[in-house]
Short mmCIF file of C-alpha atoms (C1' of nucleotides) in Angstrom, two decimals:
data_model
loop_
_atom_site.label_atom_id
_atom_site.label_comp_id
_atom_site.label_asym_id
_atom_site.label_seq_id
_atom_site.Cartn_x
_atom_site.Cartn_y
_atom_site.Cartn_z
CA MET A 1 89.88 130.80 84.88
CA SER A 2 89.28 132.47 88.21
CA ASP A 3 86.62 129.86 88.72
CA LEU A 4 89.08 127.08 88.23
CA THR A 5 91.69 128.36 90.59
CA ARG A 6 89.39 129.55 93.34
CA ASN A 7 90.37 128.21 96.75
CA ALA A 8 93.51 126.68 95.27
CA VAL A 9 96.58 127.01 97.43
CA GLU A 10 99.14 126.88 94.67
CA VAL A 11 99.06 126.69 90.91
CA LEU A 12 102.47 125.90 89.50
CA PRO A 13 104.39 126.82 87.54
CA GLU A 14 103.33 130.42 87.66
CA GLY A 15 101.15 131.39 84.73
CA ARG A 16 101.40 128.07 82.99
CA LEU A 17 97.81 127.02 83.55
CA ALA A 18 96.55 130.26 82.06
CA GLU A 19 98.55 129.57 78.92
CA GLN A 20 97.18 126.07 78.71
CA LEU A 21 93.63 127.25 79.18
CA ALA A 22 94.10 129.82 76.44
CA GLY A 23 94.85 127.03 73.98
CA GLU A 24 92.31 125.45 71.65
CA ARG A 25 92.61 121.92 72.94
CA PRO A 26 90.66 120.70 75.98
CA LEU A 27 93.08 119.85 78.76
CA ARG A 28 93.61 116.44 80.23
CA VAL A 29 93.16 116.92 83.95
CA LYS A 30 94.32 114.14 86.18
CA LEU A 31 93.44 113.14 89.70
CA GLY A 32 94.64 109.96 91.31
CA ILE A 33 93.14 108.34 94.38
CA ASP A 34 94.45 105.25 96.05
CA PRO A 35 91.64 102.97 97.22
CA THR A 36 93.20 102.27 100.58
CA THR A 37 89.99 102.66 102.56
CA ALA A 38 86.41 101.92 101.67
CA ASP A 39 84.92 105.37 101.62
CA ILE A 40 85.46 108.74 100.15
CA HIS A 41 84.97 111.46 102.71
CA LEU A 42 84.34 115.17 102.50
CA GLY A 43 88.05 115.89 102.50
CA HIS A 44 88.43 114.06 99.21
CA THR A 45 85.53 115.95 97.74
CA VAL A 46 87.37 119.25 97.94
CA VAL A 47 89.68 118.08 95.18
CA LEU A 48 87.02 116.07 93.39
CA GLU A 49 84.83 119.12 93.20
CA LYS A 50 87.68 121.05 91.63
CA LEU A 51 88.04 118.27 89.12
CA ALA A 52 84.35 118.57 88.38
CA ALA A 53 84.80 122.28 87.77
CA PHE A 54 87.35 121.53 85.04
CA GLN A 55 84.93 119.01 83.62
CA ARG A 56 82.17 121.59 83.45
CA GLU A 57 84.51 123.82 81.49
CA GLY A 58 84.79 121.14 78.88
CA HIS A 59 88.12 119.66 79.82
CA THR A 60 88.80 115.97 79.90
CA VAL A 61 88.88 114.51 83.35
CA VAL A 62 91.07 111.49 83.97
CA LEU A 63 90.31 109.80 87.24
CA ILE A 64 93.00 107.35 88.16
CA ILE A 65 92.13 104.61 90.58
CA GLY A 66 95.45 103.78 92.16
CA ASP A 67 94.88 100.09 92.53
CA PHE A 68 98.57 99.46 92.01
CA THR A 69 99.95 102.38 93.99
CA ALA A 70 97.65 101.44 96.88
CA ARG A 71 99.93 98.47 97.28
CA VAL A 72 102.96 100.67 97.56
CA GLY A 73 101.72 103.22 100.06
CA ASP A 74 101.86 106.95 99.58
CA PRO A 75 104.29 108.40 102.12
CA SER A 76 102.72 111.87 101.83
CA GLY A 77 102.19 113.37 105.24
CA ARG A 78 102.97 110.11 106.90
CA SER A 79 105.05 109.84 110.00
CA SER A 80 105.36 106.10 109.71
CA THR A 81 105.03 103.36 107.13
CA ARG A 82 101.39 102.60 106.70
CA PRO A 83 99.98 99.10 106.83
CA LEU A 84 99.02 98.12 103.32
CA PRO A 85 95.60 96.78 102.41
CA SER A 86 95.25 93.37 100.84
CA ALA A 87 94.59 92.87 97.15
CA GLU A 88 90.99 91.92 97.90
CA GLU A 89 90.37 95.03 99.93
CA ILE A 90 91.85 97.19 97.23
CA GLU A 91 89.66 95.65 94.61
CA ALA A 92 86.51 96.11 96.66
CA ASN A 93 87.45 99.67 97.56
CA ALA A 94 88.26 100.57 93.99
CA ALA A 95 84.75 99.73 92.88
CA SER A 96 83.04 101.76 95.58
CA TYR A 97 85.41 104.70 95.16
CA GLN A 98 84.39 105.02 91.59
CA GLU A 99 80.71 105.01 92.44
CA GLN A 100 81.22 107.59 95.13
CA ALA A 101 83.29 109.80 92.88
CA PHE A 102 80.41 109.94 90.44
CA LYS A 103 78.34 111.71 93.04
CA LEU A 104 80.36 114.69 91.91
CA LEU A 105 81.65 113.88 88.46
CA ASP A 106 79.79 113.40 85.23
CA ARG A 107 80.12 109.72 84.57
CA GLU A 108 79.73 110.06 80.81
CA ARG A 109 82.57 112.46 80.48
CA THR A 110 85.07 110.93 82.85
CA GLU A 111 87.93 108.76 81.75
CA VAL A 112 88.51 106.24 84.52
CA ARG A 113 91.77 104.35 84.50
CA HIS A 114 93.37 101.90 86.88
CA ASN A 115 97.06 102.39 87.18
CA SER A 116 97.77 98.69 87.39
CA GLU A 117 97.17 98.90 83.63
CA TRP A 118 100.57 100.40 83.05
CA LEU A 119 102.39 99.96 86.34
CA ARG A 120 102.50 96.20 86.03
CA MET A 121 105.53 96.71 83.89
CA GLU A 122 108.53 94.68 82.97
CA PRO A 123 111.39 94.88 85.46
CA GLU A 124 113.51 96.48 82.75
CA ALA A 125 110.94 99.20 82.33
CA LEU A 126 110.85 99.77 86.06
CA LEU A 127 114.62 100.09 86.14
CA GLY A 128 114.34 102.60 83.37
CA LEU A 129 111.92 104.59 85.49
CA MET A 130 114.16 104.39 88.54
CA ALA A 131 117.07 105.65 86.47
CA GLN A 132 115.26 108.96 86.12
CA THR A 133 115.99 110.24 89.59
CA THR A 134 118.31 110.09 92.55
CA VAL A 135 117.94 108.99 96.12
CA ALA A 136 118.74 112.47 97.35
CA ARG A 137 115.91 113.83 95.25
CA LEU A 138 113.48 111.26 96.60
CA LEU A 139 114.52 111.91 100.16
CA GLU A 140 114.35 115.66 100.07
CA ARG A 141 110.65 115.72 100.76
CA ASP A 142 109.64 117.04 104.09
CA ASP A 143 107.91 113.98 105.49
CA PHE A 144 110.95 111.82 104.82
CA GLN A 145 113.26 114.38 106.37
CA LYS A 146 111.19 114.34 109.51
CA ARG A 147 111.18 110.59 109.69
CA LEU A 148 114.88 110.42 109.05
CA GLY A 149 115.45 112.93 111.81
CA ALA A 150 113.22 111.04 114.21
CA GLY A 151 114.86 107.73 113.45
CA GLN A 152 111.64 106.42 111.93
CA PRO A 153 111.90 103.77 109.25
CA ILE A 154 111.25 104.46 105.61
CA ALA A 155 110.36 101.46 103.52
CA ALA A 156 112.29 101.20 100.27
CA LEU A 157 108.92 100.74 98.64
CA GLU A 158 107.78 104.15 99.80
CA LEU A 159 110.71 105.69 98.02
CA LEU A 160 109.29 104.45 94.76
CA TYR A 161 105.89 105.98 95.21
CA PRO A 162 106.51 109.35 93.54
CA LEU A 163 108.06 107.60 90.57
CA LEU A 164 104.98 105.52 90.07
CA GLN A 165 102.58 108.40 90.50
CA GLY A 166 104.70 110.41 88.12
CA TYR A 167 104.55 107.64 85.60
CA ASP A 168 100.77 107.77 85.81
CA SER A 169 101.02 111.26 84.39
CA VAL A 170 103.15 109.94 81.54
CA ALA A 171 100.70 107.14 80.86
CA VAL A 172 97.68 109.39 80.61
CA GLU A 173 99.55 112.36 79.14
CA ALA A 174 98.28 114.71 81.79
CA ASP A 175 98.25 118.45 81.19
CA VAL A 176 97.20 119.28 84.72
CA GLU A 177 97.24 117.30 87.92
CA LEU A 178 95.20 118.13 90.99
CA GLY A 179 95.82 117.15 94.57
CA GLY A 180 95.81 118.24 98.19
CA THR A 181 98.64 120.40 99.44
CA ASP A 182 100.17 117.28 100.94
CA GLN A 183 100.59 116.03 97.39
CA LYS A 184 102.80 118.85 96.26
CA PHE A 185 105.99 116.83 96.15
CA ASN A 186 104.41 113.99 94.21
CA LEU A 187 102.73 116.36 91.81
CA LEU A 188 105.90 118.27 91.08
CA PHE A 189 107.80 115.05 90.74
CA GLY A 190 105.41 114.03 88.00
CA ARG A 191 106.63 116.98 85.99
CA ASP A 192 110.18 115.67 86.06
CA ILE A 193 109.12 112.21 85.04
CA GLN A 194 107.06 113.52 82.17
CA GLY A 195 110.03 115.56 81.06
CA ALA A 196 112.26 112.51 81.21
CA TYR A 197 109.83 110.69 78.93
CA GLY A 198 109.73 113.50 76.47
CA GLN A 199 106.36 114.94 77.43
CA PRO A 200 105.59 118.54 78.28
CA PRO A 201 105.38 118.71 82.08
CA GLN A 202 101.92 119.07 83.60
CA SER A 203 100.97 122.03 85.67
CA ILE A 204 99.83 121.34 89.15
CA LEU A 205 97.07 122.73 91.30
CA THR A 206 96.87 122.05 95.01
CA MET A 207 93.81 122.39 97.21
CA PRO A 208 93.65 122.92 100.98
CA ILE A 209 93.31 119.94 103.25
CA LEU A 210 89.95 119.91 104.98
CA VAL A 211 90.04 119.78 108.73
CA GLY A 212 88.15 116.91 110.36
CA THR A 213 85.11 117.08 112.61
CA ASP A 214 87.42 117.57 115.57
CA GLY A 215 88.41 120.89 114.03
CA VAL A 216 92.09 120.20 114.58
CA GLN A 217 93.52 117.40 112.52
CA LYS A 218 93.05 116.77 108.84
CA MET A 219 89.99 114.79 107.96
CA SER A 220 90.93 111.17 107.72
CA LYS A 221 89.33 107.85 108.12
CA SER A 222 92.01 106.54 110.42
CA LEU A 223 91.60 109.48 112.77
CA GLY A 224 87.88 108.84 112.92
CA ASN A 225 87.06 112.50 112.33
CA TYR A 226 85.57 112.13 108.90
CA VAL A 227 82.19 112.52 107.25
CA GLY A 228 81.77 109.91 104.54
CA VAL A 229 79.91 110.84 101.39
CA THR A 230 77.87 107.67 101.82
CA ASP A 231 77.03 108.30 105.46
CA PRO A 232 73.26 108.16 105.97
CA PRO A 233 71.61 111.61 106.06
CA GLU A 234 70.97 111.65 109.81
CA GLN A 235 74.51 110.63 110.59
CA MET A 236 75.96 113.12 108.19
CA PHE A 237 73.85 115.87 109.69
CA GLY A 238 74.85 114.94 113.21
CA LYS A 239 78.52 114.73 112.43
CA LEU A 240 78.43 118.12 110.75
CA MET A 241 76.65 119.64 113.73
CA SER A 242 79.49 118.45 115.88
CA ILE A 243 82.24 120.41 114.18
CA PRO A 244 83.62 123.26 116.24
CA ASP A 245 82.26 126.66 115.25
CA PRO A 246 85.60 128.01 113.99
CA ALA A 247 85.82 125.20 111.45
CA MET A 248 82.56 126.27 109.83
CA ASP A 249 84.10 128.94 107.64
CA GLU A 250 86.38 126.43 106.05
CA TYR A 251 83.59 123.98 105.45
CA PHE A 252 81.43 126.61 103.80
CA ARG A 253 84.26 127.87 101.68
CA LEU A 254 85.77 124.58 100.56
CA LEU A 255 82.69 122.43 100.31
CA LEU A 256 79.97 124.85 99.32
CA ASP A 257 82.06 127.63 97.86
CA ALA A 258 80.14 130.04 100.03
CA GLU A 259 80.54 132.41 102.92
CA THR A 260 79.35 131.48 106.37
CA PRO A 261 75.97 133.20 106.71
CA ALA A 262 75.73 135.91 109.33
CA GLY A 263 73.65 135.16 112.39
CA PRO A 264 73.71 132.66 115.19
CA PRO A 265 76.35 129.96 114.75
CA ASN A 266 73.83 127.26 115.44
CA GLU A 267 71.70 128.41 112.50
CA ALA A 268 74.69 128.65 110.20
CA LYS A 269 75.82 125.19 111.13
CA ARG A 270 72.38 123.81 110.50
CA GLU A 271 72.39 125.36 107.08
CA LEU A 272 75.80 123.87 106.38
CA ALA A 273 74.62 120.44 107.42
CA ARG A 274 71.37 120.72 105.46
CA ARG A 275 73.06 121.78 102.27
CA LEU A 276 75.71 119.12 102.43
CA VAL A 277 73.21 116.37 103.14
CA ASP A 278 71.13 117.59 100.20
CA ARG A 279 74.16 117.54 98.03
CA PHE A 280 75.27 114.00 98.76
CA HIS A 281 71.84 112.51 99.04
CA SER A 282 68.98 114.28 97.42
CA GLU A 283 67.16 117.57 97.63
CA GLY A 284 65.09 117.67 100.80
CA THR A 285 66.93 114.98 102.71
CA GLY A 286 68.81 117.68 104.57
CA ALA A 287 65.64 119.10 106.02
CA ALA A 288 64.43 115.62 106.92
CA ALA A 289 67.69 114.85 108.63
CA GLU A 290 67.43 118.08 110.55
CA ALA A 291 63.92 117.24 111.72
CA GLN A 292 65.22 113.93 112.92
CA PHE A 293 68.10 115.62 114.63
CA ASN A 294 65.77 117.97 116.46
CA GLN A 295 63.60 115.12 117.49
CA VAL A 296 66.45 113.13 118.93
CA PHE A 297 68.76 115.75 120.37
CA VAL A 298 66.71 118.83 121.00
CA ASP A 299 63.43 117.26 122.05
CA ARG A 300 65.07 114.12 123.34
CA GLY A 301 62.66 112.02 121.37
CA VAL A 302 62.87 108.90 119.31
CA PRO A 303 63.67 108.97 115.61
CA ASP A 304 61.02 107.91 113.13
CA ASP A 305 62.35 104.75 111.69
CA ILE A 306 64.50 102.72 113.93
CA GLU A 307 65.72 99.22 113.49
CA VAL A 308 63.46 96.45 114.64
CA TRP A 309 65.10 93.89 116.86
CA GLU A 310 63.87 90.46 117.80
CA ILE A 311 64.05 89.98 121.54
CA GLY A 312 65.38 86.52 120.92
CA PRO A 313 66.47 83.73 123.16
CA TYR A 314 68.46 85.56 125.81
CA GLY A 315 66.81 83.60 128.52
CA GLY A 316 67.69 83.89 132.14
CA SER A 317 67.43 81.31 134.84
CA GLU A 318 63.65 81.44 134.81
CA PRO A 319 61.42 81.07 131.79
CA GLY A 320 60.03 84.25 130.30
CA VAL A 321 62.90 86.33 131.62
CA ILE A 322 65.41 88.10 129.45
CA LEU A 323 69.01 88.85 130.37
CA LEU A 324 69.20 92.48 129.49
CA PRO A 325 72.99 92.79 129.06
CA GLN A 326 72.97 90.03 126.49
CA LEU A 327 70.09 91.49 124.57
CA ILE A 328 71.76 94.89 124.50
CA GLY A 329 75.11 93.39 123.62
CA ALA A 330 73.71 91.56 120.62
CA GLY A 331 71.40 94.36 119.54
CA PHE A 332 73.96 97.12 119.59
CA GLY A 333 77.04 95.12 118.83
CA ILE A 334 78.81 95.66 122.11
CA SER A 335 80.00 93.23 124.75
CA SER A 336 77.60 92.21 127.46
CA SER A 337 80.04 93.51 130.04
CA GLU A 338 79.87 96.90 128.44
CA ALA A 339 76.09 96.68 128.35
CA ARG A 340 76.14 95.93 132.05
CA ARG A 341 78.18 99.03 132.73
CA LEU A 342 75.81 101.13 130.67
CA ILE A 343 72.86 99.92 132.68
CA LYS A 344 74.70 100.71 135.88
CA GLN A 345 75.44 104.21 134.64
CA GLY A 346 71.87 104.91 133.73
CA GLY A 347 72.58 104.94 130.02
CA VAL A 348 69.87 102.49 129.07
CA LYS A 349 66.25 103.46 128.61
CA LEU A 350 63.02 101.74 127.72
CA ASP A 351 60.47 104.02 126.08
CA GLY A 352 62.47 106.93 127.42
CA GLN A 353 62.42 105.68 131.01
CA PRO A 354 65.82 104.88 132.50
CA VAL A 355 66.28 101.25 133.38
CA PRO A 356 67.13 100.85 137.07
CA ALA A 357 70.80 100.18 137.69
CA ASP A 358 70.11 96.74 139.12
CA ALA A 359 67.69 95.56 136.45
CA LEU A 360 69.77 92.93 134.76
CA GLN A 361 66.82 90.71 133.99
CA LEU A 362 63.39 91.69 132.84
CA PRO A 363 60.31 89.74 131.91
CA ARG A 364 59.84 89.32 128.17
CA ALA A 365 56.45 90.91 128.40
CA ASP A 366 57.99 94.10 129.76
CA LEU A 367 60.20 94.40 126.71
CA ALA A 368 58.05 93.48 123.75
CA GLY A 369 56.93 96.42 121.66
CA ARG A 370 59.05 98.93 123.52
CA VAL A 371 61.89 101.11 122.37
CA LEU A 372 65.27 100.20 123.78
CA GLN A 373 67.70 103.09 123.91
CA VAL A 374 71.38 103.22 124.69
CA GLY A 375 72.88 106.63 125.18
CA LYS A 376 71.39 109.49 123.24
CA ARG A 377 71.48 108.19 119.78
CA ARG A 378 71.16 104.43 119.57
CA PHE A 379 67.70 102.93 119.39
CA LEU A 380 66.05 99.60 118.73
CA GLN A 381 62.38 98.75 118.41
CA LEU A 382 61.93 95.51 120.31
CA VAL A 383 59.57 92.86 119.02
CA ASP A 384 58.84 89.45 120.38
CA GLY A 385 58.54 87.01 117.53
CA ALA A 386 58.11 84.11 119.88
CA SER A 387 54.85 85.28 121.36
"C1'" G B 1 128.77 90.44 109.13
"C1'" G B 2 129.57 92.86 114.25
"C1'" G B 3 127.59 95.67 118.50
"C1'" G B 4 123.47 97.88 121.10
"C1'" G B 5 118.15 98.56 122.08
"C1'" A B 6 112.83 97.48 121.82
"C1'" G B 7 108.14 94.60 121.55
"C1'" U B 8 102.53 96.27 127.50
"C1'" G B 9 95.42 97.12 127.05
"C1'" U B 10 91.92 100.99 120.98
"C1'" C B 11 96.47 104.18 120.57
"C1'" C B 12 100.66 106.57 123.16
"C1'" G B 13 103.13 105.29 127.36
"C1'" A B 14 104.65 103.90 132.99
"C1'" G B 15 105.91 99.61 135.41
"C1'" U B 16 111.49 95.69 136.11
"C1'" G B 17 109.66 89.18 141.18
"C1'" G B 18 104.78 89.62 145.47
"C1'" U B 19 97.35 93.46 147.39
"C1'" U B 20 95.57 94.93 141.85
"C1'" A B 21 93.09 93.77 134.65
"C1'" A B 22 98.45 96.62 135.18
"C1'" A B 23 100.20 104.38 136.75
"C1'" G B 24 99.35 108.43 133.43
"C1'" G B 25 97.61 110.53 128.87
"C1'" A B 26 94.75 110.36 124.33
"C1'" G B 27 90.54 108.40 122.22
"C1'" A B 28 85.85 106.30 122.93
"C1'" U B 29 81.38 105.66 125.71
"C1'" G B 30 77.66 107.14 129.70
"C1'" C B 31 75.58 110.95 132.92
"C1'" G B 32 75.09 116.33 133.86
"C1'" C B 33 75.01 120.79 131.38
"C1'" U B 34 74.15 122.88 126.49
"C1'" G B 35 72.24 126.25 120.28
"C1'" U B 36 75.25 121.40 118.83
"C1'" A B 37 77.22 114.49 118.64
"C1'" A B 38 80.90 121.75 120.61
"C1'" A B 39 83.10 123.51 125.33
"C1'" C B 40 83.13 122.30 130.45
"C1'" G B 41 82.36 118.85 134.87
"C1'" C B 42 81.87 113.80 136.76
"C1'" A B 43 82.16 108.66 135.64
"C1'" U B 44 83.24 104.22 132.81
"C1'" U B 45 86.75 101.91 129.52
"C1'" G B 46 89.56 92.94 128.67
"C1'" G B 47 85.71 88.96 128.45
"C1'" C B 48 81.80 85.97 130.70
"C1'" U B 49 76.18 82.26 132.34
"C1'" C B 50 79.18 88.50 137.19
"C1'" U B 51 78.71 89.28 144.93
"C1'" G B 52 82.13 84.85 141.30
"C1'" C B 53 84.95 82.94 137.11
"C1'" C B 54 88.22 83.25 132.85
"C1'" U B 55 91.88 85.44 129.63
"C1'" A B 56 95.73 89.18 129.39
"C1'" C B 57 101.74 92.68 129.13
"C1'" A B 58 105.10 89.72 120.87
"C1'" C B 59 105.14 83.93 120.63
"C1'" A B 60 106.74 79.05 122.90
"C1'" G B 61 108.96 76.86 126.88
"C1'" G B 62 111.53 77.22 131.78
"C1'" U B 63 113.08 79.02 136.96
"C1'" U B 64 110.01 80.34 141.40
"C1'" C B 65 105.41 79.46 146.73
"C1'" G B 66 104.61 83.63 143.18
"C1'" A B 67 106.63 86.82 136.79
"C1'" A B 68 104.57 91.86 132.47
"C1'" U B 69 109.00 91.94 135.42
"C1'" C B 70 114.48 86.47 135.79
"C1'" C B 71 116.38 82.46 132.07
"C1'" U B 72 116.23 79.87 127.04
"C1'" G B 73 114.56 79.70 122.15
"C1'" U B 74 111.54 81.88 118.10
"C1'" C B 75 109.52 85.96 115.48
"C1'" U B 76 109.30 91.21 114.44
"C1'" C B 77 111.30 96.07 114.64
"C1'" C B 78 114.84 100.13 115.55
"C1'" C B 79 119.83 102.34 116.12
"C1'" C B 80 125.22 102.33 115.42
"C1'" C B 81 129.56 100.22 112.92
"C1'" A B 82 131.11 97.54 108.47
#
RNA sequence: GGGGGAGUGUCCGAGUGGUUAAAGGAGAUGCGCUGUAAACGCAUUGGCUCUGCCUACACAGGUUCGAAUCCUGUCUCCCCCA
């Protein structure tokens, strides 16, 4: 029990979960995620991990892929109506979400459902659902109040969201629903809907929202401060090293269920990064990523395996000469104007040697086989296939 | 249905006929520094075949020697009244 509620912010209603856990029957524990973006990030894993804990205790985990609700848009924590992804995006995201979720959950023992199964309902049924609440009730939530106060629009569609999420609970007969603290309204609303459909209301458990790598705002893809569970080891390690020291405690506690080790912050952060990389990749990859990190950032070296790039046809006015900005632009996916600026600012190196600010063209022979570097962390191994 | 207001670069946001890729901020990137992809300092931040050229201030036209700034239409959005 204490295990299951550790780190939880609220477990409501008071005492109810304990009663449920005391029963004979395994509980049906629900978590819904809307596949609105392609990747699950560490913030999501806080709740997913809690779900996994219930699973380990023998309860039935119901993972709901909100392929239908993704088209409605969860207003939780939103200060404006969000742009909705297309049906194709949702479908693609849904598939990868599931895969990523199984990095934490036991696939065999997880009931995965798509809520389009039951939410594609007859209009009459939808009206029946809408009859279960009032506009005042739907508007009382904090995020709507703020938007109302600020004169921000609220799409009628957004109003429906809690009803639909609540109906998910009815459809899967949830005993418990998990979510981030920003989900509190929706989770509680589900209780009412279940009640209206003659089911015993679920209890709810909310988890803290993980702060992003900026250490200030919540981790979110759109804010660009996230660490994706599918990020390559080196990238994951680097991103984790970049979090502000004060955020470390939270990361240790919420992601590793551990205390920040005593000692130098740098060491602690390295341990954090190592353990998380190990967890989402495989044992030992954390140490490898760290070695790479040291090589690149501490020793200012070149990582072990870097992408090979064909020098290609970026010919200049004379034969055998390469236009450097174009090569860089193509190789690193930036505009040639930007590449030009980087050269001017001394941000481009060949085998570790800065390229002179006026070197916009170089002979092919001077490039082949060398390592082209932009900034501190982007590298390409140049090869000349034409020679 | 009526009245009012708004659409500017990645985002926020100045600018209301005349050097100018368009103040400022955020973000991002580069350099320096550093235990760190942190903090701090400096710089850069539309594109290109780059001492010049092209495209830009919702969209389409128009007025003008000249428009993001004026006019017309279209689209989108917000507020108030009903």
